[in-house]
Every structure is written in C-alpha cells, then in structure tokens.
Coordinates of C-alpha atoms and ligand atoms in Angstrom, one line a residue:
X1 CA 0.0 0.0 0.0
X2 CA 1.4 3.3 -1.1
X3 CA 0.9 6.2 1.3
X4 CA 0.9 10.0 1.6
X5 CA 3.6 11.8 2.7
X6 CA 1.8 13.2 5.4
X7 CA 0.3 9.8 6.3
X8 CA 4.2 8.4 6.4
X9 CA 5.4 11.5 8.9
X10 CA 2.2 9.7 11.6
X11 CA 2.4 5.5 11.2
X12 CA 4.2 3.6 13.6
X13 CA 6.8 1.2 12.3
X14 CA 8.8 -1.9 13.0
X15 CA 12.1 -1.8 11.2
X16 CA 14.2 -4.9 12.2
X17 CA 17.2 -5.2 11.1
X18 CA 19.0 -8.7 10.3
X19 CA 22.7 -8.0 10.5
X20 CA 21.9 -5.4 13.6
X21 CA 26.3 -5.4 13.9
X22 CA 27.0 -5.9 10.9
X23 CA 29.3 -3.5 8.7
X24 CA 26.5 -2.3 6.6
X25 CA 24.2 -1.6 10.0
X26 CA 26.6 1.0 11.6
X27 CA 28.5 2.6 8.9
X28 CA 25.3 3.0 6.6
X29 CA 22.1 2.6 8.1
X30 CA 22.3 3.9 11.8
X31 CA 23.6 6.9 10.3
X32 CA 20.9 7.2 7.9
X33 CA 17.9 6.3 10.7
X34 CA 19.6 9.3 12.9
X35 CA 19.7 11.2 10.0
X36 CA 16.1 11.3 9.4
X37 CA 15.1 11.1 13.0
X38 CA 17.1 14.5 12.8
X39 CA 15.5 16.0 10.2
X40 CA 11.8 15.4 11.8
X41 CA 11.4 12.6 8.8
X42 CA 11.1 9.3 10.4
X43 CA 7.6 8.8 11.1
X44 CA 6.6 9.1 14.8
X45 CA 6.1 5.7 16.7
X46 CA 8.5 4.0 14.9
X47 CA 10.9 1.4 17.0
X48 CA 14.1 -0.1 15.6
X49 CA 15.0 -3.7 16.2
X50 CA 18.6 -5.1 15.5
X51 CA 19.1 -8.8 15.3
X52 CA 21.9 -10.9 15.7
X53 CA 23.8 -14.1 16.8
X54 CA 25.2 -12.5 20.4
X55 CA 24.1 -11.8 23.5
X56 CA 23.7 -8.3 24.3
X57 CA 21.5 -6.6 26.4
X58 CA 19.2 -3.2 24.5
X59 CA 22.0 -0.7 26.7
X60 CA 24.7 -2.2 25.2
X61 CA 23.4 -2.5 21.5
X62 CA 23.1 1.4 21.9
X63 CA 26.3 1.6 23.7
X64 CA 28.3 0.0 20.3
X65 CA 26.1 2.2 18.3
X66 CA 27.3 5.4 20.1
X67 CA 30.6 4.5 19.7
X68 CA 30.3 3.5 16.1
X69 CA 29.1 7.2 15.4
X70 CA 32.8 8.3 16.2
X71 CA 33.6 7.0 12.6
X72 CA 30.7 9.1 11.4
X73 CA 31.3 12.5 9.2
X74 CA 31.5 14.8 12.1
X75 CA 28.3 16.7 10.8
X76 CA 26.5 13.6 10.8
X77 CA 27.6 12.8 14.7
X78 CA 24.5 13.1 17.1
X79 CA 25.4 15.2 20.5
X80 CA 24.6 13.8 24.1
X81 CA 21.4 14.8 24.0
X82 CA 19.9 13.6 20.4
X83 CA 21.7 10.0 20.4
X84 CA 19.8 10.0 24.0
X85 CA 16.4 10.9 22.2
X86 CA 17.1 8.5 19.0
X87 CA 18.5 5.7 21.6
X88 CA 15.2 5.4 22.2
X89 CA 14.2 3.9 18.9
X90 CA 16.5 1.2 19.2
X91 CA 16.2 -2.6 21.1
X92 CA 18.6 -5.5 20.2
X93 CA 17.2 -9.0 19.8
X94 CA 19.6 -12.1 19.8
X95 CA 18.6 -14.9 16.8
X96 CA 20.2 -17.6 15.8
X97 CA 18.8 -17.2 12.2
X98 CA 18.3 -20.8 11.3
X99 CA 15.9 -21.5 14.9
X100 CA 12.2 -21.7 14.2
X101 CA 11.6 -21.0 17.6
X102 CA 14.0 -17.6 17.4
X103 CA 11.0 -16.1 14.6
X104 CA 8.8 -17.4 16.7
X105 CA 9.9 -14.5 19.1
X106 CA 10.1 -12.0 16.8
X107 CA 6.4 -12.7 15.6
X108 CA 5.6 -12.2 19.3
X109 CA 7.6 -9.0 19.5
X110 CA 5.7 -7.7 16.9
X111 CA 2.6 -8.9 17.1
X112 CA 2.5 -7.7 20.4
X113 CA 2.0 -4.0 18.8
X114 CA 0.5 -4.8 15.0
X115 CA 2.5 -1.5 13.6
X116 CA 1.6 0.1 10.8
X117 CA 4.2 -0.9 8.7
X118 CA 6.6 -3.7 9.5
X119 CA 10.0 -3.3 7.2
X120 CA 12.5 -6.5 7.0
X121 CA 15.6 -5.2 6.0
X122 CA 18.0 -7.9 5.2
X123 CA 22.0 -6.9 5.9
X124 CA 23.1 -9.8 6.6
X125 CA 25.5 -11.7 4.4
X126 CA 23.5 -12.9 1.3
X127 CA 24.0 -16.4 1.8
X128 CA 21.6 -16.3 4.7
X129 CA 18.6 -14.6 2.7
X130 CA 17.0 -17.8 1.3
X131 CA 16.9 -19.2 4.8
X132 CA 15.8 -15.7 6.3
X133 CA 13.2 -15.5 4.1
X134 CA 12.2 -19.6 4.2
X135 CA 12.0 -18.9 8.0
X136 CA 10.1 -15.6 8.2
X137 CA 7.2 -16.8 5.9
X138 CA 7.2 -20.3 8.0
X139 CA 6.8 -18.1 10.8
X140 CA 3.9 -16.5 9.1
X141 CA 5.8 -13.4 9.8
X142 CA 3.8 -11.8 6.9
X143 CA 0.7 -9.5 5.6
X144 CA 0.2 -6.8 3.6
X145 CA 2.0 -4.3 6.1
X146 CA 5.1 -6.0 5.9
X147 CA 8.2 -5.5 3.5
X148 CA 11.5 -7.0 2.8
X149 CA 14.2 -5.2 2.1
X150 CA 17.8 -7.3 0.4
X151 CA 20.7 -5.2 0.3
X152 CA 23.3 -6.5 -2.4
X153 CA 24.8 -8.5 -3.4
X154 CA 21.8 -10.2 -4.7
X155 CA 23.4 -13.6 -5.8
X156 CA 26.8 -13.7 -7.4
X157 CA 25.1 -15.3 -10.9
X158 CA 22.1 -15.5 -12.4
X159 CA 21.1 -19.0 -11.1
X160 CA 22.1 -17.9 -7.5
X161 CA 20.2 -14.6 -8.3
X162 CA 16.9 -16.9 -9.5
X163 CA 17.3 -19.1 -6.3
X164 CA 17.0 -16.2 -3.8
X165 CA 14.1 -14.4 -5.6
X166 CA 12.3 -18.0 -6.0
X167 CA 12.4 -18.3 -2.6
X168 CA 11.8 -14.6 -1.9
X169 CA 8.8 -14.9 -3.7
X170 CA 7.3 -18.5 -2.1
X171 CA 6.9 -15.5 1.1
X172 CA 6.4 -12.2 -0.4
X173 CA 4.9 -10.7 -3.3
X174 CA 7.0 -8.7 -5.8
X175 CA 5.8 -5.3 -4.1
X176 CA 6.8 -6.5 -1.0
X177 CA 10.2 -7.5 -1.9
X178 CA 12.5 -3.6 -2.1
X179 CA 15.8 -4.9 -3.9
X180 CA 18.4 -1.4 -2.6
X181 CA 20.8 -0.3 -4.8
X182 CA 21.8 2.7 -3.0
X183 CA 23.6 4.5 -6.3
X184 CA 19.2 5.2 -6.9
X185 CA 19.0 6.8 -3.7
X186 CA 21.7 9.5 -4.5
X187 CA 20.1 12.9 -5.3
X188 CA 22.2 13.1 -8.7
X189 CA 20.1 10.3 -9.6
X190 CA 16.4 11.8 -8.9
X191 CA 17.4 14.3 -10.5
X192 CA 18.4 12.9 -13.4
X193 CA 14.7 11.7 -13.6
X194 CA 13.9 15.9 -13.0
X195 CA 16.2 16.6 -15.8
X196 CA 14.7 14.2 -18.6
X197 CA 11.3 14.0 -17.4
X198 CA 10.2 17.2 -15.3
X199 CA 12.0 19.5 -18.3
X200 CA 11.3 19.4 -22.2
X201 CA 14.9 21.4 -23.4
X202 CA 17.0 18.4 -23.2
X203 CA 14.5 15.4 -25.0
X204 CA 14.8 16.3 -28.7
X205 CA 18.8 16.3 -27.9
X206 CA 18.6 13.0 -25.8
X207 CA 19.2 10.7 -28.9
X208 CA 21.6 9.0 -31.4
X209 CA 21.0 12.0 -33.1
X210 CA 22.6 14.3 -31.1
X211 CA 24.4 12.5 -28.8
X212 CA 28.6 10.8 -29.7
X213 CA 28.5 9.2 -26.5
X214 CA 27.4 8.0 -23.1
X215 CA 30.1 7.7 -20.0
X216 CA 29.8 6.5 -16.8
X217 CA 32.7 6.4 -14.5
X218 CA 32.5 5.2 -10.5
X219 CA 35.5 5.5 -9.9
X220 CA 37.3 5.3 -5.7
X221 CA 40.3 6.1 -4.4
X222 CA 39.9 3.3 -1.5
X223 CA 41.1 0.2 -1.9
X224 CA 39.6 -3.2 -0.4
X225 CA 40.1 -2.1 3.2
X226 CA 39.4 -4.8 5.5
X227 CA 36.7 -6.2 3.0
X228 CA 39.7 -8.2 1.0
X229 CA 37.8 -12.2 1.3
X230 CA 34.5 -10.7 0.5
X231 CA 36.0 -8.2 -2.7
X232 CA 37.7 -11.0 -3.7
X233 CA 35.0 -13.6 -4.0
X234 CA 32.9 -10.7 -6.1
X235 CA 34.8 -8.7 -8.3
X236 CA 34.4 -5.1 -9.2
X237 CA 31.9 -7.1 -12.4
X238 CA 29.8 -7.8 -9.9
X239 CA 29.6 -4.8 -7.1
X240 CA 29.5 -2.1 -9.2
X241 CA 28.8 -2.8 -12.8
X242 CA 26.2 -5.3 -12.6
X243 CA 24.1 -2.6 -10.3
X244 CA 25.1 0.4 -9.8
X245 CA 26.5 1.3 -13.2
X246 CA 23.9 -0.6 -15.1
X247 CA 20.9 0.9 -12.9
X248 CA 22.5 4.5 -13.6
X249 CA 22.3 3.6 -17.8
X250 CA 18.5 2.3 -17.4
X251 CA 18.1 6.2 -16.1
X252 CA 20.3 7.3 -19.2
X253 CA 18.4 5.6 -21.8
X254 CA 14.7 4.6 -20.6
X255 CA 12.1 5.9 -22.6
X256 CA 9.7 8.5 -21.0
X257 CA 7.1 6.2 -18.6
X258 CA 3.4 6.9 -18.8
X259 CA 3.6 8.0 -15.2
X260 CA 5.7 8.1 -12.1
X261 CA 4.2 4.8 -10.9
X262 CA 7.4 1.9 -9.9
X263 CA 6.1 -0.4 -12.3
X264 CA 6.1 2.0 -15.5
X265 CA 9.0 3.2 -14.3
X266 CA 10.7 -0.4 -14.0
X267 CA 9.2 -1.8 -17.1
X268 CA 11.2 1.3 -19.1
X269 CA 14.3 0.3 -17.2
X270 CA 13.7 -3.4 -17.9
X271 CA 13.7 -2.8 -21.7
X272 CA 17.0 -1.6 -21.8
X273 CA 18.4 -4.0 -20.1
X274 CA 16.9 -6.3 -22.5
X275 CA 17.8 -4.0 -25.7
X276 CA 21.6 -3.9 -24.3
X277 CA 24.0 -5.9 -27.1
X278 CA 25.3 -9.2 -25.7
X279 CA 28.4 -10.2 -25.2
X280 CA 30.7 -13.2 -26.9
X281 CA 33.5 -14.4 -25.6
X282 CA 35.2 -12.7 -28.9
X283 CA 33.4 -9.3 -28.4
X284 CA 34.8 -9.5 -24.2
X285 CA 38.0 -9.6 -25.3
X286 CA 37.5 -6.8 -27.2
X287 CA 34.9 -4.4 -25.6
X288 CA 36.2 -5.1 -21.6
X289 CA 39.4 -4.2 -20.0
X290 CA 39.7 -5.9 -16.3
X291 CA 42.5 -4.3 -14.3
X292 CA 44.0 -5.3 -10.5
X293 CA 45.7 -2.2 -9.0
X294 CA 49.5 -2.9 -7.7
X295 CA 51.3 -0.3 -5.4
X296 CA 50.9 3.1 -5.9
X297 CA 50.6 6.6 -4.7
X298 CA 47.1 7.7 -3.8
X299 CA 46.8 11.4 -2.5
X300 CA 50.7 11.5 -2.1
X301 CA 50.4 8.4 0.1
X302 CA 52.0 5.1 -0.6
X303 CA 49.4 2.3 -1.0
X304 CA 49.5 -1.3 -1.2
X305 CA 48.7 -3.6 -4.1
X306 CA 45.7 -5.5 -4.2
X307 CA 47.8 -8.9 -3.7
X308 CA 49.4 -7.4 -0.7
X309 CA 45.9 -6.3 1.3
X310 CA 44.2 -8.2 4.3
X311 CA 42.7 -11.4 3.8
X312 CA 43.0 -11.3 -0.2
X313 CA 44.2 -14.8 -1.4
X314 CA 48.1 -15.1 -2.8
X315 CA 48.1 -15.0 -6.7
X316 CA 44.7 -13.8 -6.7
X317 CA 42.8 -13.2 -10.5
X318 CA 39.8 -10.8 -8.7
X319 CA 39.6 -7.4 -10.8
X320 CA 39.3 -4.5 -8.9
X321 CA 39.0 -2.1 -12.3
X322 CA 36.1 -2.7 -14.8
X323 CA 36.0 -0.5 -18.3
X324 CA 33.9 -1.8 -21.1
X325 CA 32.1 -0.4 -23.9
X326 CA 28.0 -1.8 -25.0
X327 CA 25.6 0.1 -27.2
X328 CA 21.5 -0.4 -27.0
X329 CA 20.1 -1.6 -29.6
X330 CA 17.2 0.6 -30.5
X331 CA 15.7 3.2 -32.3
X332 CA 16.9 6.1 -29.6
X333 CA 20.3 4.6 -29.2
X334 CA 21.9 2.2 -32.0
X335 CA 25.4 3.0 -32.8
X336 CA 26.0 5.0 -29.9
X337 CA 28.8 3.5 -27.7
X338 CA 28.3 3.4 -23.7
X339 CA 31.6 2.9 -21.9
X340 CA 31.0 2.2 -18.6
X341 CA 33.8 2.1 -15.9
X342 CA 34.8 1.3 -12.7
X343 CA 37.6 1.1 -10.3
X344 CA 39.5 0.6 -6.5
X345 CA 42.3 2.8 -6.1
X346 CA 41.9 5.1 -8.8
X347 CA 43.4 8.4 -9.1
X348 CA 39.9 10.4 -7.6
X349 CA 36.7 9.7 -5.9
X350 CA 34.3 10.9 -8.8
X351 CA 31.2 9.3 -10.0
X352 CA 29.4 11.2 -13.0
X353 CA 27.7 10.6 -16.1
X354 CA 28.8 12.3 -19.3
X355 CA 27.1 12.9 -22.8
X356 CA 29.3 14.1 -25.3
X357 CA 27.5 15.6 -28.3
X358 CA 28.3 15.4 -31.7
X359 CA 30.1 18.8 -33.1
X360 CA 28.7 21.4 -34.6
X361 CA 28.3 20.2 -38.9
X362 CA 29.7 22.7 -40.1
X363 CA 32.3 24.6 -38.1
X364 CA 32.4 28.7 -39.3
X365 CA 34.9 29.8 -36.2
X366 CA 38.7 29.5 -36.4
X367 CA 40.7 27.4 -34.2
X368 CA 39.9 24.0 -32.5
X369 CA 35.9 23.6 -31.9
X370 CA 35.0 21.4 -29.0
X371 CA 31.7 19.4 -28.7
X372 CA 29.2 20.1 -25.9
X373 CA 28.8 17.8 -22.7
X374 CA 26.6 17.4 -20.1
X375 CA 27.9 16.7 -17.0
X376 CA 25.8 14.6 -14.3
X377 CA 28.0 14.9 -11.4
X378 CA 27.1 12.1 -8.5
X379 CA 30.0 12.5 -6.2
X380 CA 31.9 13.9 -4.1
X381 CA 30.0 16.8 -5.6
X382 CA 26.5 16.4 -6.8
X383 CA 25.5 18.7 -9.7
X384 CA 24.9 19.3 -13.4
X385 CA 27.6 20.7 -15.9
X386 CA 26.9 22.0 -19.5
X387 CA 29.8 22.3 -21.2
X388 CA 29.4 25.1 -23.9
X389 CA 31.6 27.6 -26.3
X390 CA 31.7 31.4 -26.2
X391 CA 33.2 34.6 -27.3
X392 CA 35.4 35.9 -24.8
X393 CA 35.6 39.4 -25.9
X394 CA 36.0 42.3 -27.5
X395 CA 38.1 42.5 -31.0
X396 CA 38.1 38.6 -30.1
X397 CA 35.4 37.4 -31.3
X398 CA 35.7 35.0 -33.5
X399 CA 37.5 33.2 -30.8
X400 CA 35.9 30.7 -29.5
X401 CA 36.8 29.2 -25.9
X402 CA 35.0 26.7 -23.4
X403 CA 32.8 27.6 -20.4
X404 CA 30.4 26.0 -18.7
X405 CA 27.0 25.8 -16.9
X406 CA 27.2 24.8 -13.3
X407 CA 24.6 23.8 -11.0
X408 CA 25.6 22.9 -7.7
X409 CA 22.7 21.2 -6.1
X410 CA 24.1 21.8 -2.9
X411 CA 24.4 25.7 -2.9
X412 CA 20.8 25.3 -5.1
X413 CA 19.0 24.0 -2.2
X414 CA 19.5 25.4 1.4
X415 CA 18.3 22.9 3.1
X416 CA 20.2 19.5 3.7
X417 CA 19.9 17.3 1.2
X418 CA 18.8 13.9 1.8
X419 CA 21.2 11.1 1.7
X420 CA 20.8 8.0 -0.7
X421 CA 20.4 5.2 2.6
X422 CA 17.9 7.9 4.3
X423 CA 16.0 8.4 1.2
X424 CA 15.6 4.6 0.2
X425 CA 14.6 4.2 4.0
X426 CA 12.0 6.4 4.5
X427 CA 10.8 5.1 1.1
X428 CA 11.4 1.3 2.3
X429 CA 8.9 2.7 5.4
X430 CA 6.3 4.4 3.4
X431 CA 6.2 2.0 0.6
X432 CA 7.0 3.7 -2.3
X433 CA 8.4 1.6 -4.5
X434 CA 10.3 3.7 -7.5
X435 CA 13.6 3.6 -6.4
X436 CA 14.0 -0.5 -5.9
X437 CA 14.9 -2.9 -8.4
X438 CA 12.6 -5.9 -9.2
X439 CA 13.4 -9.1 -9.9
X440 CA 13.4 -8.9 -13.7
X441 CA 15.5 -6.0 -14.0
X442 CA 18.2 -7.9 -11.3
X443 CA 18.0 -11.0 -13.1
X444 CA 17.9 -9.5 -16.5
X445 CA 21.3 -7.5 -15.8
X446 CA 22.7 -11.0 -14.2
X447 CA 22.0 -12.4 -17.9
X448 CA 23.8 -9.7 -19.4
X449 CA 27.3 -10.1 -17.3
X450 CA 27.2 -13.8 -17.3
X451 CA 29.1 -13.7 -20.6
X452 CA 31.8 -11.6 -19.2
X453 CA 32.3 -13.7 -16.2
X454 CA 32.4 -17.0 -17.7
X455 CA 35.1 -15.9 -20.8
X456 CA 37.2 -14.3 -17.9
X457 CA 36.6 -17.8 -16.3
X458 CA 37.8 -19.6 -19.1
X459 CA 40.7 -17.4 -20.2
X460 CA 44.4 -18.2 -19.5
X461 CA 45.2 -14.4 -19.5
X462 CA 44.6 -12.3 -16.2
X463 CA 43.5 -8.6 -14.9
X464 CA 45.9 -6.2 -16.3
X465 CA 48.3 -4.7 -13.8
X466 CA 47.9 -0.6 -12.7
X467 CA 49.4 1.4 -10.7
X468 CA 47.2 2.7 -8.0
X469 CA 46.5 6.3 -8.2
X470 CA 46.1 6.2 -12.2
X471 CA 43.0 6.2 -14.1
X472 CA 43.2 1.9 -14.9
X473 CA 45.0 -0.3 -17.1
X474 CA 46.3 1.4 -20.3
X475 CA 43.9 -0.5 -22.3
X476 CA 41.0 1.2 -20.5
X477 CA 42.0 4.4 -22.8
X478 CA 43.1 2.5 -26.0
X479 CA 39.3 1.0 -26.0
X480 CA 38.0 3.9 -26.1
X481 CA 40.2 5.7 -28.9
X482 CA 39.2 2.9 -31.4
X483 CA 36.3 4.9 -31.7
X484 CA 38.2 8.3 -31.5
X485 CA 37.2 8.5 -28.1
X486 CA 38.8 9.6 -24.7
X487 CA 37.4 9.4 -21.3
X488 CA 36.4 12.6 -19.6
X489 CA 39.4 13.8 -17.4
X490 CA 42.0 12.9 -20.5
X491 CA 39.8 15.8 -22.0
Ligands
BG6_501 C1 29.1 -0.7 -2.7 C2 30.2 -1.6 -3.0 O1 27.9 -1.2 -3.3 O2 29.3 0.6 -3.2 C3 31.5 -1.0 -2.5 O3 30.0 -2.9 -2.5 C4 31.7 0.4 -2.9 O4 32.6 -1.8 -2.9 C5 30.4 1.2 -2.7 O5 32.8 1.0 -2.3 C6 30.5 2.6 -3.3 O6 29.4 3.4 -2.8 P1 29.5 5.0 -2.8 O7 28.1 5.4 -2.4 O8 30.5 5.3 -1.7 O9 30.0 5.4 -4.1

C-alpha cells in the first residue's frame, strides 16, 4: 500500500534489522535512521530492532552504536542529547537465524504491537537470505504491512540470483520485496529523472542523433580495506557494474514512462536492459578491459597492491577495475557507444555521467571547436555541468573558448539534502516503490554479465596490472580511442 507523505510522517513502524552489527548496519544505516530522525522525517512511533547471533543486552546494543558514530562524518555525529532521544528507537534481539523458535519470538515481538508498517531489512550476508526469508514466511511473519528489504549482493550469478528471488517470492509478493541499490538513492540520480522527465529542453537532444557518446565512471580512491575475502569472492563485475552502473544507464536511456508509478517506471528500465547488445566471448575480449591495482601513490600516500591487502588470497585473478564499452540496440540509441567504468584505487573519488555531443556540422569559427557535454556529477559533488563555447571578448570574437553551466545542487537547495540510505529508508517505510529494483530488472542485468564472467573464467590471460593512483589499465583508454574517443578527465 502506497501512502501519503503526510500519512508516512504519523504511522508507527517496526524496522528490524538482520545484521543489527553488521558493517552495513553501523557505517550505513544507523547513520541514515539518525539522520532522518534529525530531520523530523522518520515517522513518529517507529521502534528499531537489530538482530543478531550475540548476547547483548538493549543498553549495550546502543552503547556500540554510540561509539560507532565516532567514525561518522562529524556533521552527521548526534550530540549527548539527540543519540539520547534517538537511543530510544533502538532494542537488540539475539537470533540464531536458522531457529524456528527464534521467529517465533520476533512474531511475538511484533505482534505484540501490530504497527503500521513492518520493514524487513536484510544486511546480513547474502548467503543467509533464502533461509531468512524460508523462516520468516514459515513463521507467518507476513501481511500486507510487511516488507522486505535485500541489500546486495543479490546472488553472485544469475542461477544464485533466481534461487533467492524464488524463494523470496514463495513469502512475499514482488511489491513486498524492495531490492536497494543505493547509487538510486543518490540525489544526482532523482534528479536525473527531473532533468529528462520534469524538463522538455534536453529530449529532442537525448538521442543517437545528437548525442557521440554515453560515459559513466564510478570511480574510488579506496582500496579493499578490511573487505579483501568478501571483494575478492565478487569482483568489481559484480559490485558495481552489474548494479550500480547498469541501474544509472536504465536512467540514461529509458524511454519516457506513462507515469511516475514503480512499475512503469521499471518496465522502461527493464527494456534496456533487454535491448543492451550481448556479449561473446570474442566481443569480451575486445569491448572489456579488467585491471588489479599494484602499489601506488594515492593522494601523495604510498598504498599497497591488491595482492598485498588483508585477507585477499596469494596469486589472486579478482579485478578490482572494470571499463567496457556496449551500445543499446534501438531506435533512440543504436550506434552509440556506452563505456561504462569502474575502479578501487583510482586516481579520484568521482562518480558522473557524461554525454558528449556530436560537433557542430559545419564549423564557421577559427581554431579548434570542442563538442558540448553534459555533465551529471554524482560524487563527491552532486550537480549538473553543460559544457558550452563562447566569445570571450571584445576584438576577439571569433574566438571561440569553453565555459560552462554549473549547477551545484548543494548551494541550489539550502536545506540539507537527503542522503541516498535515508532516502531509500524512509521510502522502504512508506512504501513507495520507485527507487527499488525488481526481480526482472536484477535478473535480467545477471544475464547480461554472465558472458563476461564466464570468458574471464575460461581465459588463461589475467586482470591487467595498474598502478594505483592512475586512471586503470592502459587499455582502459586504447578501448575507447578505437572509436576516437577519450574518457572525460584525459579531456
Ligand atoms: C558498494 C560496493 O555497493 O558501493 C563497495 O560494494 C563500494 O565496494 C560502494 O565501495 C561505493 O558506494 P559509494 O556510495 O561510496 O559510491
């Protein structure tokens, strides 16, 4: 059931959380929960309940989250008095995950108040969904209130992808089940949406016509930290580009939707996906670069290779840098190339989107002309940049040099902008749907990867060394210059 924003601010809640210590829990969502419980957003009468496998009493659960805020961005740090308040929220429930009687307990727990809304957010490791959710619906821990939440990674193929939403769906409907991918919680990416959909200038433009190419680059300057056994069973194929980067091109190429309902919305995104060219095991070889960053300098610090960090496995094949090109094939897009791109230990934090346009047809001004670009910035800044040419001056003016249109959503907006775990929170809680992936979409962009995966699998010939601190493996570029191409910062 879909509810007002108004309604959403008065229902009480349950939100319990599997994986109540994990990693995700405390660096993510605890300081997304306070975050909205600061901004007067989470609905009143909500209570919080973290589950997991040790004893601990409700005072102490609150005690380790206190002291987890430490590693918070200060700004985002509660004082005394607020993590006092927002303490409140929060009780600590000990499960041993595969005990009948242990859901049994949380029935009780929350039947004992029938909420309004009762969200199921799964942050455990994703080998325990299929049980979680085999045990929940045997509990009858179900109805139309309650909602599941699965955090990635959802499977690491597409038969383990299929398994978990079969199972998923033996409990829940497909409105019940909210598949996060938290890139579609970042404001950059609603406001893509604004940009194609709430404005008319850009849609004749948004085509093959008009448009040389598409480029997304997620690129970090972290490496593996202390997640080196977990990285190095996925793969940067599988953590960024199989979600994240493929979600952000759905938002990229989707037609228009009838309305702003999830489904129309989805359905858009899920003919993409299906309209993306697949691979062969020749066309991987020549379309995807995998790189493993060595040592390095990042941000005039020495850094480790990826062989050399915790807990990765000696001799290790895992790539840690992803660049590939792929081009839709329909009406809107055919022949334009997508290069999409991914990396640990790069040489910057910086997630955008570009579209380079084609040049002008017929150029009448001396000197070098340079094509427009749009500029979807996600992080660390979040904005829009269009990248235009203009005459500087007088007695000049034939001479044309670049400048650019810059919207910086944060100076744009006063107020504090909402963060992408808060959002897709608050929108877990109130049931609105847009922003989650269903299970066609998932398993459609597990189809597409497989081919990738499997000719990596089968190839004698490993990641390609960099240095970390650079931009990827050489071949990252010389992909893209086949097609007279360059990636944005060689610009
Ligand atoms: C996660 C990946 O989904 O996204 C991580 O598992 C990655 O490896 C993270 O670091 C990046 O998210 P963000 O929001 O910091 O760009």
């Amino acid at each position: 059931m879909r509810v007002t924003r108004r309604a959403a601010r008065n229902m009480s809640f349950d939100l319990v959380l599997f994986g109540g210590t994990g990693d995700l829990a405390w660096r993510k969502l605890m300081p997304a929960l306070f975050q909205a419980f600061r901004h007067g957003k989470l609905p009143a009468g909500g209570r919080i309940l973290a589950v997991a496998r040790d004893e601990r009493t409700d005072t102490d659960y609150r005690g380790f989250i206190r002291q987890k805020f430490a590693d918070v961005e200060p700004s985002k740090q509660p004082n005394d008095e607020e993590f006092t308040r927002f303490a409140e929220l929060l009780q600590y429930m000990r499960m041993d995950l595969s005990q009948p009687e242990h859901y049994a307990g949380l029935k009780a727990w929350l039947d004992a108040r029938a909420a309004d809304t009762v969200v199921l957010f799964l942050a455990t490791s994703p080998h325990l969904f299929t049980q979680i959710c085999a045990q929940l619906g045997a509990a009858g821990i179900n109805g139309p209130q309650v909602r599941v939440v699965l955090e990635k990674p959802l499977g690491h193929d597409l038969a383990s992808a299929q398994e978990i939403n079969r199972v998923v769906s033996a409990s829940f409907t497909e409105s019940q089940a909210l598949r996060i991918d938290h890139y579609l919680g970042k404001p950059a990416v609603q406001n893509l949406s604004a940009l194609r959909f709430g404005n008319a200038l850009f849609e004749p433009l948004w085509r093959r016509e008009s448009i040389a190419n598409v480029q997304i680059t997620l690129a970090e300057s972290l490496g593996v930290g202390t997640r080196g056994d977990f990285y190095d069973r996925t793969g940067a194929l599988r953590d960024m580009i199989q979600n994240h980067a493929l979600q952000l091109l759905t938002m990229i190429a989707m037609e228009p939707p009838s309305t702003s309902d999830a489904d129309a919305i989805r359905d858009e995104k899920l003919k993409v996906l299906k309209s993306l060219r697949p691979f062969t095991a020749e066309t991987v070889v020549r379309d995807v670069v995998r790189g493993q960053y060595k040592a390095g300098t990042v941000a005039g610090e020495p850094v480790p290779g990826y062989l050399e960090e915790q807990k990765v496995p000696a001799g290790s094949r895992t790539e840690t840098f992803v660049a590939l090109r792929t081009e839709i094939q329909n009406w809107r897009w055919a022949g334009v190339p997508f290069y999409l791109r991914t990396g640990k230990r790069l040489a910057a934090r910086d997630a955008q989107i570009v579209l380079n346009f084609r040049p002008v047809p017929h150029p009448i001004f001396p000197g070098a002309s340079r094509p427009n670009k749009l500029v979807i910035k996600l992080q660390p800044e979040d904005g829009l940049e269009l990248h235009l040419l203009a005459a500087k001056g007088a007695g000049n003016n034939e001479l044309l040099v670049p400048v650019k249109l810059d919207l910086d959503f944060d100076k744009a907006f006063a107020t504090e902008r909402v963060g992408a775990y808060e959002k897709l929170l608050l929108d877990a809680i109130a049931g609105r749907l847009n922003l989650f992936v269903r299970s066609d979409e998932q398993e459609q962009a597990w189809r597409w990867v497989e081919p990738i995966l499997d000719a990596w699998e089968s190839s004698p010939e490993g990641p390609r060394p960099y240095a970390a601190g650079s931009w990827g493996p050489p071949a990252s570029s010389a992909m893209v210059a086949r097609d007279g191409c360059v990636w944005d910062e060689e610009q």
